[in-house]
mmCIF file of C-alpha atoms in Angstrom:
data_model
loop_
_atom_site.group_PDB
_atom_site.id
_atom_site.type_symbol
_atom_site.label_atom_id
_atom_site.label_comp_id
_atom_site.label_asym_id
_atom_site.label_seq_id
_atom_site.Cartn_x
_atom_site.Cartn_y
_atom_site.Cartn_z
ATOM 1 C CA MET D 379 13.614 -32.427 55.094
ATOM 2 C CA ALA D 380 14.273 -28.715 54.505
ATOM 3 C CA VAL D 381 16.524 -28.240 57.478
ATOM 4 C CA GLU D 382 18.488 -31.424 56.553
ATOM 5 C CA LYS D 383 19.033 -29.951 52.954
ATOM 6 C CA GLY D 384 20.081 -26.783 54.361
ATOM 7 C CA GLU D 385 22.818 -28.983 56.672
ATOM 8 C CA GLN D 386 23.902 -30.859 53.525
ATOM 9 C CA ARG D 387 24.368 -27.562 51.679
ATOM 10 C CA ALA D 388 26.367 -26.024 54.377
ATOM 11 C CA ARG D 389 28.718 -28.818 54.682
ATOM 12 C CA SER D 390 29.340 -29.152 50.869
ATOM 13 C CA ARG D 391 30.008 -25.204 50.892
ATOM 14 C CA ALA D 392 32.396 -25.959 53.608
ATOM 15 C CA LEU D 393 34.362 -28.598 51.935
ATOM 16 C CA THR D 394 34.437 -26.536 48.796
ATOM 17 C CA LEU D 395 35.997 -23.702 50.579
ATOM 18 C CA SER D 396 38.375 -25.713 52.376
ATOM 19 C CA ALA D 397 39.830 -27.356 49.213
ATOM 20 C CA LEU D 398 39.924 -23.952 47.385
ATOM 21 C CA PRO D 399 43.032 -22.778 48.338
ATOM 22 C CA TYR D 400 44.799 -26.036 47.359
ATOM 23 C CA LEU D 401 42.907 -26.025 43.733
ATOM 24 C CA VAL D 402 43.952 -22.678 42.953
ATOM 25 C CA MET D 403 47.653 -23.464 43.547
ATOM 26 C CA ALA D 404 47.259 -26.645 41.540
ATOM 27 C CA ALA D 405 45.698 -24.714 38.837
ATOM 28 C CA VAL D 406 48.506 -21.943 38.833
ATOM 29 C CA SER D 407 51.309 -24.470 39.083
ATOM 30 C CA ALA D 408 49.916 -26.340 36.057
ATOM 31 C CA VAL D 409 49.462 -23.120 34.209
ATOM 32 C CA ASP D 410 52.966 -21.874 35.089
ATOM 33 C CA ILE D 411 54.624 -25.452 33.669
ATOM 34 C CA PHE D 412 52.762 -25.275 30.589
ATOM 35 C CA ALA D 413 52.865 -21.542 29.827
ATOM 36 C CA GLY D 414 56.780 -21.432 30.617
ATOM 37 C CA PRO D 415 58.682 -19.176 32.903
ATOM 38 C CA GLU D 416 58.512 -16.371 30.404
ATOM 39 C CA VAL D 417 54.863 -15.608 31.150
ATOM 40 C CA GLY D 418 55.208 -15.152 34.871
ATOM 41 C CA PHE D 419 52.473 -16.890 36.509
ATOM 42 C CA LEU D 420 54.536 -18.183 39.456
ATOM 43 C CA PRO D 421 53.712 -15.102 41.883
ATOM 44 C CA LEU D 422 50.127 -16.155 41.505
ATOM 45 C CA VAL D 423 50.659 -19.287 43.717
ATOM 46 C CA SER D 424 50.292 -16.855 46.719
ATOM 47 C CA LEU D 425 46.537 -16.791 45.799
ATOM 48 C CA GLY D 426 46.564 -20.159 47.860
ATOM 49 C CA PRO D 427 47.084 -18.484 51.375
ATOM 50 C CA ALA D 428 45.417 -15.690 50.510
ATOM 51 C CA PHE D 429 42.066 -17.888 50.131
ATOM 52 C CA ALA D 430 42.919 -19.816 53.013
ATOM 53 C CA GLY D 431 42.967 -16.736 55.492
ATOM 54 C CA LEU D 432 39.742 -15.832 53.987
ATOM 55 C CA VAL D 433 38.043 -18.977 54.660
ATOM 56 C CA GLY D 434 40.150 -20.942 57.207
ATOM 57 C CA GLY D 435 42.116 -20.684 60.560
ATOM 58 C CA TRP D 436 45.722 -19.251 61.059
ATOM 59 C CA ARG D 437 46.966 -22.801 61.132
ATOM 60 C CA ARG D 438 45.403 -23.757 57.966
ATOM 61 C CA THR D 439 46.743 -20.438 56.342
ATOM 62 C CA ALA D 440 50.156 -21.068 57.619
ATOM 63 C CA VAL D 441 50.126 -24.716 56.074
ATOM 64 C CA ALA D 442 48.539 -23.345 52.652
ATOM 65 C CA GLY D 443 51.581 -20.845 52.647
ATOM 66 C CA LEU D 444 54.360 -23.488 53.426
ATOM 67 C CA VAL D 445 52.787 -25.751 50.513
ATOM 68 C CA ALA D 446 52.899 -22.307 48.255
ATOM 69 C CA ALA D 447 56.488 -21.750 49.341
ATOM 70 C CA VAL D 448 57.517 -25.408 48.527
ATOM 71 C CA LEU D 449 55.487 -25.222 45.130
ATOM 72 C CA CYS D 450 57.259 -21.636 44.551
ATOM 73 C CA VAL D 451 61.000 -23.021 45.371
ATOM 74 C CA GLY D 452 60.331 -26.194 43.131
ATOM 75 C CA LEU D 453 59.031 -24.253 40.180
ATOM 76 C CA GLY D 454 61.571 -21.723 40.358
ATOM 77 C CA ILE D 455 64.314 -24.117 40.417
ATOM 78 C CA HIS D 456 62.753 -26.205 37.668
ATOM 79 C CA SER D 457 62.338 -23.129 35.415
ATOM 80 C CA GLY D 458 65.555 -21.686 36.446
ATOM 81 C CA LEU D 459 64.018 -18.154 37.865
ATOM 82 C CA PHE D 460 66.492 -18.236 40.894
ATOM 83 C CA GLU D 461 69.263 -17.470 38.384
ATOM 84 C CA SER D 462 67.591 -13.948 38.566
ATOM 85 C CA ARG D 463 65.344 -12.050 40.854
ATOM 86 C CA ARG D 464 62.241 -13.493 39.745
ATOM 87 C CA GLY D 465 62.268 -16.623 41.983
ATOM 88 C CA LEU D 466 63.254 -14.548 44.843
ATOM 89 C CA THR D 467 60.283 -11.966 44.364
ATOM 90 C CA ALA D 468 57.863 -14.696 43.740
ATOM 91 C CA LEU D 469 59.154 -16.265 47.130
ATOM 92 C CA LEU D 470 58.691 -13.200 48.854
ATOM 93 C CA SER D 471 55.378 -12.653 47.574
ATOM 94 C CA VAL D 472 54.267 -15.774 49.065
ATOM 95 C CA ALA D 473 55.769 -15.158 52.349
ATOM 96 C CA GLY D 474 54.294 -11.551 52.542
ATOM 97 C CA VAL D 475 50.683 -12.769 51.576
ATOM 98 C CA THR D 476 51.054 -15.885 53.998
ATOM 99 C CA ALA D 477 52.020 -13.537 56.759
ATOM 100 C CA ALA D 478 49.045 -11.059 56.049
ATOM 101 C CA GLY D 479 46.696 -14.170 55.683
ATOM 102 C CA VAL D 480 47.686 -15.372 59.450
ATOM 103 C CA VAL D 481 47.187 -11.880 60.953
ATOM 104 C CA ALA D 482 43.629 -11.681 59.159
ATOM 105 C CA ALA D 483 42.708 -15.166 60.167
ATOM 106 C CA VAL D 484 43.602 -14.466 63.677
ATOM 107 C CA MET D 485 41.476 -11.262 63.844
ATOM 108 C CA ARG D 486 38.665 -12.933 62.131
ATOM 109 C CA GLN D 487 38.657 -15.870 64.835
ATOM 110 C CA ARG D 488 38.565 -13.244 67.419
ATOM 111 C CA ARG D 489 35.647 -11.668 65.997
ATOM 112 C CA GLU D 490 33.859 -15.015 65.646
ATOM 113 C CA ALA D 491 34.614 -15.752 69.165
ATOM 114 C CA GLU D 492 33.090 -12.284 70.087
ATOM 115 C CA LEU D 493 30.059 -13.042 68.027
ATOM 116 C CA ALA D 494 29.498 -16.472 69.513
ATOM 117 C CA SER D 495 29.674 -14.971 73.039
ATOM 118 C CA VAL D 496 26.784 -12.312 71.745
ATOM 119 C CA ARG D 497 24.843 -15.072 70.482
ATOM 120 C CA SER D 498 25.232 -17.141 73.688
ATOM 121 C CA ILE D 499 24.127 -14.245 75.682
ATOM 122 C CA ALA D 500 21.228 -13.789 73.188
ATOM 123 C CA GLU D 501 20.002 -17.164 73.587
ATOM 124 C CA VAL D 502 19.996 -16.689 77.514
ATOM 125 C CA ALA D 503 18.106 -13.452 76.812
ATOM 126 C CA GLN D 504 15.682 -15.485 74.800
ATOM 127 C CA ARG D 505 15.019 -18.047 77.305
ATOM 128 C CA VAL D 506 14.252 -15.074 79.726
ATOM 129 C CA LEU D 507 12.181 -13.171 77.189
ATOM 130 C CA LEU D 508 10.381 -16.187 75.266
ATOM 131 C CA ARG D 509 10.131 -18.922 77.962
ATOM 132 C CA PRO D 510 9.181 -22.336 76.858
ATOM 133 C CA VAL D 511 5.543 -22.933 76.946
ATOM 134 C CA PRO D 512 3.925 -26.042 78.763
ATOM 135 C CA ARG D 513 3.489 -28.715 76.365
ATOM 136 C CA SER D 514 0.295 -29.481 77.946
ATOM 137 C CA ALA D 515 -2.271 -28.010 80.067
ATOM 138 C CA GLY D 516 -5.398 -29.851 81.051
ATOM 139 C CA PRO D 517 -6.820 -31.359 77.752
ATOM 140 C CA LEU D 518 -4.872 -28.915 75.576
ATOM 141 C CA ARG D 519 -1.453 -30.038 73.819
ATOM 142 C CA ILE D 520 0.654 -26.994 72.673
ATOM 143 C CA ALA D 521 3.691 -26.756 70.258
ATOM 144 C CA VAL D 522 5.532 -23.556 69.610
ATOM 145 C CA SER D 523 7.879 -22.520 66.573
ATOM 146 C CA TYR D 524 9.854 -19.133 66.602
ATOM 147 C CA THR D 525 12.286 -18.134 63.725
ATOM 148 C CA SER D 526 14.201 -14.730 63.914
ATOM 149 C CA ALA D 527 14.933 -12.696 60.978
ATOM 150 C CA VAL D 528 18.057 -11.692 62.653
ATOM 151 C CA ALA D 529 19.855 -14.871 62.908
ATOM 152 C CA GLU D 530 23.015 -13.506 65.028
ATOM 153 C CA ALA D 531 20.408 -12.230 67.442
ATOM 154 C CA ARG D 532 18.132 -15.390 67.697
ATOM 155 C CA ILE D 533 15.562 -12.960 69.135
ATOM 156 C CA GLY D 534 13.148 -10.181 67.531
ATOM 157 C CA GLY D 535 9.708 -8.483 67.941
ATOM 158 C CA ASP D 536 7.343 -11.586 67.882
ATOM 159 C CA LEU D 537 5.983 -12.727 71.121
ATOM 160 C CA TYR D 538 4.026 -15.546 72.628
ATOM 161 C CA GLU D 539 3.174 -16.945 76.066
ATOM 162 C CA VAL D 540 0.601 -19.509 77.840
ATOM 163 C CA VAL D 541 -0.185 -18.874 81.438
ATOM 164 C CA THR D 542 -2.648 -21.280 83.304
ATOM 165 C CA SER D 543 -4.919 -19.002 85.319
ATOM 166 C CA PRO D 544 -7.987 -19.817 87.534
ATOM 167 C CA ALA D 545 -10.042 -18.722 84.420
ATOM 168 C CA GLY D 546 -8.416 -21.206 82.161
ATOM 169 C CA VAL D 547 -5.410 -21.348 79.722
ATOM 170 C CA ARG D 548 -4.544 -17.907 78.594
ATOM 171 C CA ILE D 549 -2.413 -17.398 75.460
ATOM 172 C CA ILE D 550 -0.932 -14.000 73.602
ATOM 173 C CA VAL D 551 0.530 -14.054 70.500
ATOM 174 C CA GLY D 552 1.894 -10.840 69.238
ATOM 175 C CA ASP D 553 4.097 -8.673 66.926
ATOM 176 C CA VAL D 554 5.849 -5.560 67.911
ATOM 177 C CA GLN D 555 6.294 -2.883 65.180
ATOM 178 C CA GLY D 556 9.895 -2.431 63.968
ATOM 179 C CA LYS D 557 12.913 -4.504 64.774
ATOM 180 C CA GLY D 558 15.998 -4.419 66.876
ATOM 181 C CA LEU D 559 16.468 -3.811 70.593
ATOM 182 C CA GLU D 560 13.575 -1.196 70.807
ATOM 183 C CA ALA D 561 11.234 -4.228 69.533
ATOM 184 C CA VAL D 562 12.767 -6.734 72.066
ATOM 185 C CA GLU D 563 12.154 -4.297 74.665
ATOM 186 C CA SER D 564 8.676 -3.663 73.767
ATOM 187 C CA ALA D 565 8.035 -7.280 73.643
ATOM 188 C CA ALA D 566 9.346 -7.663 77.293
ATOM 189 C CA VAL D 567 7.227 -5.113 78.363
ATOM 190 C CA VAL D 568 4.189 -6.898 76.764
ATOM 191 C CA LEU D 569 4.986 -10.391 78.168
ATOM 192 C CA GLY D 570 5.794 -8.946 81.583
ATOM 193 C CA ALA D 571 2.445 -7.138 81.973
ATOM 194 C CA PHE D 572 0.374 -10.095 80.523
ATOM 195 C CA ARG D 573 2.081 -12.721 82.692
ATOM 196 C CA GLU D 574 1.013 -10.722 85.809
ATOM 197 C CA ALA D 575 -2.434 -9.777 84.403
ATOM 198 C CA ALA D 576 -3.108 -13.235 83.194
ATOM 199 C CA HIS D 577 -3.330 -14.622 86.749
ATOM 200 C CA ASP D 578 -4.950 -11.589 88.432
ATOM 201 C CA GLU D 579 -7.779 -10.175 86.041
ATOM 202 C CA PRO D 580 -11.257 -11.644 85.689
ATOM 203 C CA ASP D 581 -11.566 -11.692 81.914
ATOM 204 C CA LEU D 582 -9.772 -10.996 78.665
ATOM 205 C CA PRO D 583 -10.771 -7.341 78.228
ATOM 206 C CA ALA D 584 -9.305 -6.499 81.635
ATOM 207 C CA VAL D 585 -5.945 -8.472 80.708
ATOM 208 C CA GLY D 586 -5.664 -6.626 77.694
ATOM 209 C CA ALA D 587 -6.298 -3.158 79.161
ATOM 210 C CA ARG D 588 -3.473 -3.682 81.699
ATOM 211 C CA VAL D 589 -1.226 -4.809 79.005
ATOM 212 C CA GLU D 590 -2.015 -1.499 77.018
ATOM 213 C CA ARG D 591 -1.361 0.494 80.072
ATOM 214 C CA ALA D 592 2.064 -1.042 80.627
ATOM 215 C CA LEU D 593 2.843 -0.539 77.087
ATOM 216 C CA ASN D 594 1.629 3.127 76.834
ATOM 217 C CA ARG D 595 3.931 3.849 79.733
ATOM 218 C CA HIS D 596 6.864 2.393 77.385
ATOM 219 C CA LEU D 597 6.192 3.232 74.305
ATOM 220 C CA SER D 598 6.655 6.524 72.392
ATOM 221 C CA GLY D 599 5.641 7.913 69.302
ATOM 222 C CA GLU D 600 3.566 5.973 66.938
ATOM 223 C CA ARG D 601 4.945 2.444 67.609
ATOM 224 C CA PHE D 602 2.467 -0.186 68.746
ATOM 225 C CA VAL D 603 2.094 -3.955 69.104
ATOM 226 C CA THR D 604 -0.234 -6.412 66.945
ATOM 227 C CA ALA D 605 -1.688 -9.099 69.338
ATOM 228 C CA VAL D 606 -4.475 -11.579 69.884
ATOM 229 C CA LEU D 607 -5.411 -12.899 73.282
ATOM 230 C CA ALA D 608 -7.133 -16.136 73.837
ATOM 231 C CA GLU D 609 -8.855 -17.643 76.972
ATOM 232 C CA ILE D 610 -9.641 -21.460 76.661
ATOM 233 C CA GLY D 611 -11.552 -22.755 79.902
ATOM 234 C CA ASP D 612 -13.782 -25.701 80.437
ATOM 235 C CA GLY D 613 -16.637 -24.768 78.064
ATOM 236 C CA PRO D 614 -17.088 -25.859 74.474
ATOM 237 C CA ASP D 615 -15.595 -22.274 73.352
ATOM 238 C CA ALA D 616 -12.465 -20.353 73.018
ATOM 239 C CA THR D 617 -12.682 -16.614 73.816
ATOM 240 C CA LEU D 618 -10.640 -14.474 71.723
ATOM 241 C CA LEU D 619 -9.438 -10.697 71.915
ATOM 242 C CA ASN D 620 -7.886 -9.426 68.769
ATOM 243 C CA PHE D 621 -6.018 -6.199 68.819
ATOM 244 C CA GLY D 622 -5.432 -5.749 65.006
ATOM 245 C CA HIS D 623 -3.274 -9.237 64.596
ATOM 246 C CA PRO D 624 -3.849 -11.730 61.958
ATOM 247 C CA SER D 625 -6.734 -14.152 62.730
ATOM 248 C CA PRO D 626 -6.019 -17.446 64.167
ATOM 249 C CA LEU D 627 -6.798 -20.329 61.975
ATOM 250 C CA VAL D 628 -9.013 -23.111 63.270
ATOM 251 C CA VAL D 629 -8.518 -26.579 62.048
ATOM 252 C CA ARG D 630 -11.212 -29.328 62.500
ATOM 253 C CA PRO D 631 -10.702 -32.932 62.769
ATOM 254 C CA SER D 632 -12.780 -33.381 59.541
ATOM 255 C CA GLY D 633 -10.239 -31.025 57.548
ATOM 256 C CA GLU D 634 -12.214 -28.069 57.614
ATOM 257 C CA VAL D 635 -9.953 -24.983 57.802
ATOM 258 C CA GLY D 636 -11.183 -21.464 58.519
ATOM 259 C CA TYR D 637 -9.947 -18.118 60.212
ATOM 260 C CA ALA D 638 -11.370 -17.258 63.561
ATOM 261 C CA ALA D 639 -12.010 -13.372 62.587
ATOM 262 C CA PRO D 640 -13.079 -10.938 64.941
ATOM 263 C CA PRO D 641 -16.557 -9.353 64.233
ATOM 264 C CA ASP D 642 -14.723 -5.795 64.048
ATOM 265 C CA ARG D 643 -11.233 -4.948 63.230
ATOM 266 C CA ALA D 644 -9.374 -3.205 66.146
ATOM 267 C CA LEU D 645 -6.532 -1.098 66.335
ATOM 268 C CA PRO D 646 -3.388 -2.570 67.905
ATOM 269 C CA LEU D 647 -1.937 -2.132 71.446
ATOM 270 C CA GLY D 648 -0.445 1.315 72.104
ATOM 271 C CA LEU D 649 -2.698 3.310 70.007
ATOM 272 C CA MET D 650 -5.492 3.564 72.752
ATOM 273 C CA ASP D 651 -5.522 7.413 72.098
ATOM 274 C CA HIS D 652 -6.544 6.614 68.695
ATOM 275 C CA ARG D 653 -9.228 4.017 69.432
ATOM 276 C CA PRO D 654 -12.609 5.177 70.447
ATOM 277 C CA ASP D 655 -13.939 1.697 71.651
ATOM 278 C CA ALA D 656 -11.893 -1.014 72.917
ATOM 279 C CA PRO D 657 -12.129 -4.290 70.955
ATOM 280 C CA VAL D 658 -14.935 -6.942 72.011
ATOM 281 C CA PRO D 659 -14.071 -10.258 72.923
ATOM 282 C CA TYR D 660 -15.581 -13.028 70.895
ATOM 283 C CA THR D 661 -16.018 -17.007 70.853
ATOM 284 C CA VAL D 662 -15.211 -19.604 68.359
ATOM 285 C CA PRO D 663 -16.239 -23.405 69.042
ATOM 286 C CA PHE D 664 -13.171 -25.284 70.282
ATOM 287 C CA ALA D 665 -14.300 -29.047 70.922
ATOM 288 C CA PRO D 666 -11.975 -32.092 71.184
ATOM 289 C CA GLY D 667 -10.251 -32.685 68.213
ATOM 290 C CA ASP D 668 -10.065 -29.123 67.012
ATOM 291 C CA GLN D 669 -6.676 -26.946 66.527
ATOM 292 C CA LEU D 670 -6.066 -23.208 66.710
ATOM 293 C CA LEU D 671 -2.833 -22.157 65.218
ATOM 294 C CA PHE D 672 -1.675 -18.757 65.935
ATOM 295 C CA TYR D 673 0.966 -16.955 64.109
ATOM 296 C CA THR D 674 2.648 -13.855 63.106
ATOM 297 C CA ASP D 675 2.637 -12.118 59.620
ATOM 298 C CA GLY D 676 6.074 -13.275 59.154
ATOM 299 C CA VAL D 677 4.537 -16.754 58.173
ATOM 300 C CA THR D 678 1.672 -15.342 55.673
ATOM 301 C CA GLU D 679 3.897 -12.887 54.075
ATOM 302 C CA ALA D 680 6.525 -15.368 53.322
ATOM 303 C CA ARG D 681 6.904 -14.929 49.444
ATOM 304 C CA ASP D 682 8.414 -17.182 46.970
ATOM 305 C CA SER D 683 10.430 -16.415 43.741
ATOM 306 C CA ALA D 684 7.338 -15.304 42.113
ATOM 307 C CA GLY D 685 6.168 -12.932 44.867
ATOM 308 C CA TRP D 686 3.442 -15.209 46.012
ATOM 309 C CA PHE D 687 2.655 -15.171 49.812
ATOM 310 C CA TYR D 688 2.492 -18.599 51.794
ATOM 311 C CA PRO D 689 -1.015 -19.948 51.553
ATOM 312 C CA LEU D 690 -1.299 -20.840 55.135
ATOM 313 C CA ASP D 691 -4.770 -21.824 55.141
ATOM 314 C CA GLU D 692 -4.108 -24.102 52.109
ATOM 315 C CA ARG D 693 -1.425 -25.803 53.858
ATOM 316 C CA ALA D 694 -2.807 -25.938 57.255
ATOM 317 C CA ALA D 695 -4.065 -29.489 56.650
ATOM 318 C CA THR D 696 -0.688 -30.576 57.147
ATOM 319 C CA LEU D 697 -1.370 -30.171 60.832
ATOM 320 C CA LEU D 698 -3.542 -33.093 60.860
ATOM 321 C CA LYS D 699 -0.852 -35.375 59.249
ATOM 322 C CA ASP D 700 1.130 -36.135 62.593
ATOM 323 C CA PRO D 701 -0.188 -36.961 66.157
ATOM 324 C CA ASP D 702 2.681 -35.055 67.727
ATOM 325 C CA PRO D 703 1.979 -31.378 67.608
ATOM 326 C CA GLU D 704 5.526 -30.527 67.678
ATOM 327 C CA ALA D 705 6.405 -32.467 64.733
ATOM 328 C CA ALA D 706 3.286 -31.048 62.973
ATOM 329 C CA LEU D 707 4.372 -27.440 63.486
ATOM 330 C CA ARG D 708 7.803 -28.431 62.541
ATOM 331 C CA ALA D 709 6.550 -29.500 59.201
ATOM 332 C CA VAL D 710 4.718 -26.364 58.517
ATOM 333 C CA ARG D 711 7.523 -24.215 59.228
ATOM 334 C CA GLU D 712 9.752 -26.392 56.983
ATOM 335 C CA ASP D 713 6.993 -25.944 54.432
ATOM 336 C CA VAL D 714 7.202 -21.942 54.836
ATOM 337 C CA VAL D 715 11.043 -22.067 54.295
ATOM 338 C CA ASP D 716 10.716 -24.202 51.164
ATOM 339 C CA HIS D 717 7.952 -21.773 49.855
ATOM 340 C CA ALA D 718 10.432 -18.830 50.532
ATOM 341 C CA GLU D 719 13.297 -20.730 49.188
ATOM 342 C CA GLY D 720 15.668 -19.885 51.858
ATOM 343 C CA PRO D 721 15.825 -17.741 55.128
ATOM 344 C CA LEU D 722 12.791 -15.829 56.205
ATOM 345 C CA HIS D 723 13.117 -11.933 55.998
ATOM 346 C CA ASP D 724 10.833 -11.294 58.978
ATOM 347 C CA ASP D 725 10.597 -12.850 62.540
ATOM 348 C CA ALA D 726 8.044 -15.746 62.271
ATOM 349 C CA ALA D 727 6.248 -17.257 65.366
ATOM 350 C CA MET D 728 3.611 -19.907 65.450
ATOM 351 C CA LEU D 729 1.657 -21.316 68.443
ATOM 352 C CA LEU D 730 -0.404 -24.367 67.839
ATOM 353 C CA VAL D 731 -3.073 -25.456 70.347
ATOM 354 C CA ARG D 732 -4.819 -29.061 70.087
ATOM 355 C CA TYR D 733 -7.706 -30.139 72.142
ATOM 356 C CA ARG D 734 -7.351 -33.699 72.757
ATOM 357 C CA GLU D 735 -9.984 -35.905 71.447
ATOM 358 C CA ALA D 736 -12.315 -38.062 73.862
ATOM 359 C CA ALA D 737 -11.265 -41.648 74.276
ATOM 360 C CA GLY D 738 -11.940 -43.596 71.000
ATOM 361 C CA GLY D 739 -11.777 -40.345 68.670
ATOM 362 C CA SER D 740 -9.631 -40.846 65.578
ATOM 363 C CA GLY D 741 -8.075 -37.260 64.963
ATOM 364 C CA PRO D 742 -4.936 -35.964 66.361
ATOM 365 C CA VAL D 743 -4.243 -36.343 70.121
#
């Protein structure tokens, strides 16, 4: 619903901007007729092509300039302005502004084409960096939502991955400190190391240690990455390893919601020299019908106009309303955007893992 409203607002804004040059010229013409030639409003008709050059292409600007020239000639003849230099001055003003508008429109369209090319490259980079996760893995159904705060880039410092290994399904969700290309590079290092380690290492602590070694070779200064790793095998529990990341949310079929918090807080990845002990893996019950929601702080720190953070735990029951995990996660994302009353100011990633209920169950599948 929020996405549809945004598209409707965008279409309405585009129509208004397209009509703006002609509305301006009509208003100037009406004022000039009623005020009389002595006031000298006629040169203001050149505002039409000026606005067209700002919001439209060069063809639309040229058309607006032609309309302005016709109005200028017609009103000048009607008011007798061509008997003096005033009519010619107004016409030259229209011609000059139209020419400048056409040049500006051509330059803007070239920049927009360059930006579209950059965005296309960024989308390819995103598919390489944040590959589509499997929609199902054994009894699990998985959905992902990712929104970058930098709309032109489409990618940011949040990361996620799902790997099917001999030990079970292994997951990582993380958030790189900072933004920009350095954050993207750090995310690539973490994901590359995790993809290799998830297949090779016997347990999550070994996976985490390998990721940290790779990250320490890349990072400089006090940069770090918060992350939570998970392993879901054949047993009734999910094993988690948390490196200073927001605790995943557990949603039971009964509607019970709680955070899967670690027994002790640990420092993020990349701060090994400041951490005397590595984080300890812990387990949470994860049975058929249960859901695990991993997320980054861009979700929980989304603020409304009053400054209130998004209450994820209170809204998590939304995940029980739709049997399709992708649709359920999309509803949460739209709710976050509604809460923020506009685009998010930070990258926001969510990964939902559903455990299929046994045959005859009544919960989500």
